[in-house]
C-alpha cells in the first residue's frame, strides 16, 4: 500500500520519490491518514484516490479465507460482545478485505472513514472513536474494547 500511496503523491503532485515519501509520512503522522493532507492542501478527489490506492491493491492473491480467525470470531459470546468493524479505510476497501478473509458475515456493522464527506473524521481523532461508539450503539466508551492490527500485531487501542 505504501508504494501505491507514494506513487499517487509522485504522479499527482509531481514530486520526486523521496519528496513523495516524506510528504506521505508527514501527512500520515499529522492527520492519521495521508489522504487527509492531500485533500486539505491539494484538493484531490478522495474517491479517485481510493480507486487508485486502496481499491487498486492486489489483495486477491494475498488474502485468503482464514479459518482460525473465523472460528475465533464465531466463538465470541454474542450476548456479551457485538463484533463491529472499525477502520480508517473507505467502506469498499474494508468490505473487500473481510470478504477475502471469509469473515464478512460475522460483523454487525462497520464504522469507516467516509471519504465522501468533508472534513474527514479518522483515527486517531477522538471524534472517530465517538462515531464508532455511536454507530455500534454503545452506551459509553467503557462498553467498548478496540482491537486493531498495527504492524502485524494485535494491540489494545483503548
Short mmCIF file of C-alpha atoms in Angstrom, two decimals, residues 17-102:
data_model
loop_
_atom_site.label_atom_id
_atom_site.label_comp_id
_atom_site.label_asym_id
_atom_site.label_seq_id
_atom_site.Cartn_x
_atom_site.Cartn_y
_atom_site.Cartn_z
CA UNK A 17 10.15 9.71 -4.94
CA UNK A 18 11.99 10.97 -1.85
CA UNK A 19 9.78 14.05 -1.50
CA UNK A 20 6.64 11.96 -2.05
CA UNK A 21 7.60 9.55 0.71
CA UNK A 22 8.48 12.39 3.09
CA UNK A 23 5.19 14.24 2.49
CA UNK A 24 3.21 10.99 2.70
CA UNK A 25 4.69 10.24 6.12
CA UNK A 26 4.20 13.84 7.30
CA UNK A 27 0.51 13.75 6.40
CA UNK A 28 0.12 10.32 7.98
CA UNK A 29 1.75 11.46 11.22
CA UNK A 30 -0.07 14.82 11.31
CA UNK A 31 -3.55 13.66 10.30
CA UNK A 32 -3.79 9.88 10.75
CA UNK A 33 -4.21 9.37 7.00
CA UNK A 34 -2.14 10.58 4.08
CA UNK A 35 -5.34 11.28 2.16
CA UNK A 36 -6.37 13.87 4.77
CA UNK A 37 -3.39 16.06 3.92
CA UNK A 38 -3.90 15.52 0.19
CA UNK A 39 -7.50 16.71 0.39
CA UNK A 40 -6.71 19.57 2.75
CA UNK A 41 -3.75 21.04 0.87
CA UNK A 42 -4.01 19.73 -2.69
CA UNK A 43 -7.78 19.42 -3.22
CA UNK A 44 -7.55 15.90 -4.63
CA UNK A 45 -10.71 13.84 -5.18
CA UNK A 46 -10.71 11.37 -2.27
CA UNK A 47 -12.83 8.79 -4.09
CA UNK A 48 -10.41 8.83 -7.03
CA UNK A 49 -7.56 8.37 -4.53
CA UNK A 50 -9.43 5.40 -3.05
CA UNK A 51 -9.81 3.83 -6.51
CA UNK A 52 -6.13 4.32 -7.35
CA UNK A 53 -4.73 3.29 -3.97
CA UNK A 54 -6.87 1.19 -1.63
CA UNK A 55 -9.08 -0.44 -4.25
CA UNK A 56 -6.07 -0.99 -6.53
CA UNK A 57 -4.25 -3.18 -4.03
CA UNK A 58 -3.76 -6.71 -5.44
CA UNK A 59 -5.33 -8.39 -2.41
CA UNK A 60 -6.89 -11.35 -4.23
CA UNK A 61 -3.61 -13.27 -4.16
CA UNK A 62 -2.58 -12.08 -0.71
CA UNK A 63 -5.67 -12.54 1.44
CA UNK A 64 -7.45 -15.86 1.61
CA UNK A 65 -10.11 -17.24 3.92
CA UNK A 66 -8.74 -17.56 7.43
CA UNK A 67 -10.45 -20.46 9.26
CA UNK A 68 -8.72 -19.70 12.59
CA UNK A 69 -9.87 -16.09 12.56
CA UNK A 70 -13.35 -17.20 11.56
CA UNK A 71 -13.52 -19.68 14.46
CA UNK A 72 -12.26 -17.04 16.89
CA UNK A 73 -14.99 -14.62 15.79
CA UNK A 74 -17.67 -17.33 15.76
CA UNK A 75 -16.72 -18.30 19.32
CA UNK A 76 -17.42 -14.80 20.66
CA UNK A 77 -20.32 -14.76 23.09
CA UNK A 78 -22.70 -12.51 21.14
CA UNK A 79 -24.73 -11.93 24.30
CA UNK A 80 -21.69 -10.07 25.69
CA UNK A 81 -19.83 -8.89 22.59
CA UNK A 82 -21.03 -7.05 19.50
CA UNK A 83 -18.44 -7.60 16.73
CA UNK A 84 -18.05 -4.33 14.86
CA UNK A 85 -15.54 -3.33 12.18
CA UNK A 86 -13.74 -0.05 12.73
CA UNK A 87 -11.37 1.18 10.04
CA UNK A 88 -9.66 4.26 8.66
CA UNK A 89 -10.19 2.83 5.19
CA UNK A 90 -13.13 3.60 2.95
CA UNK A 91 -16.02 1.16 3.06
CA UNK A 92 -15.18 -0.54 -0.27
CA UNK A 93 -11.72 -1.49 0.97
CA UNK A 94 -12.98 -2.78 4.32
CA UNK A 95 -15.72 -4.86 2.71
CA UNK A 96 -13.26 -6.34 0.24
CA UNK A 97 -10.77 -7.33 2.97
CA UNK A 98 -13.28 -9.09 5.22
CA UNK A 99 -14.85 -10.84 2.21
CA UNK A 100 -11.46 -12.19 1.11
CA UNK A 101 -10.78 -13.36 4.67
CA UNK A 102 -14.15 -15.13 4.68
#
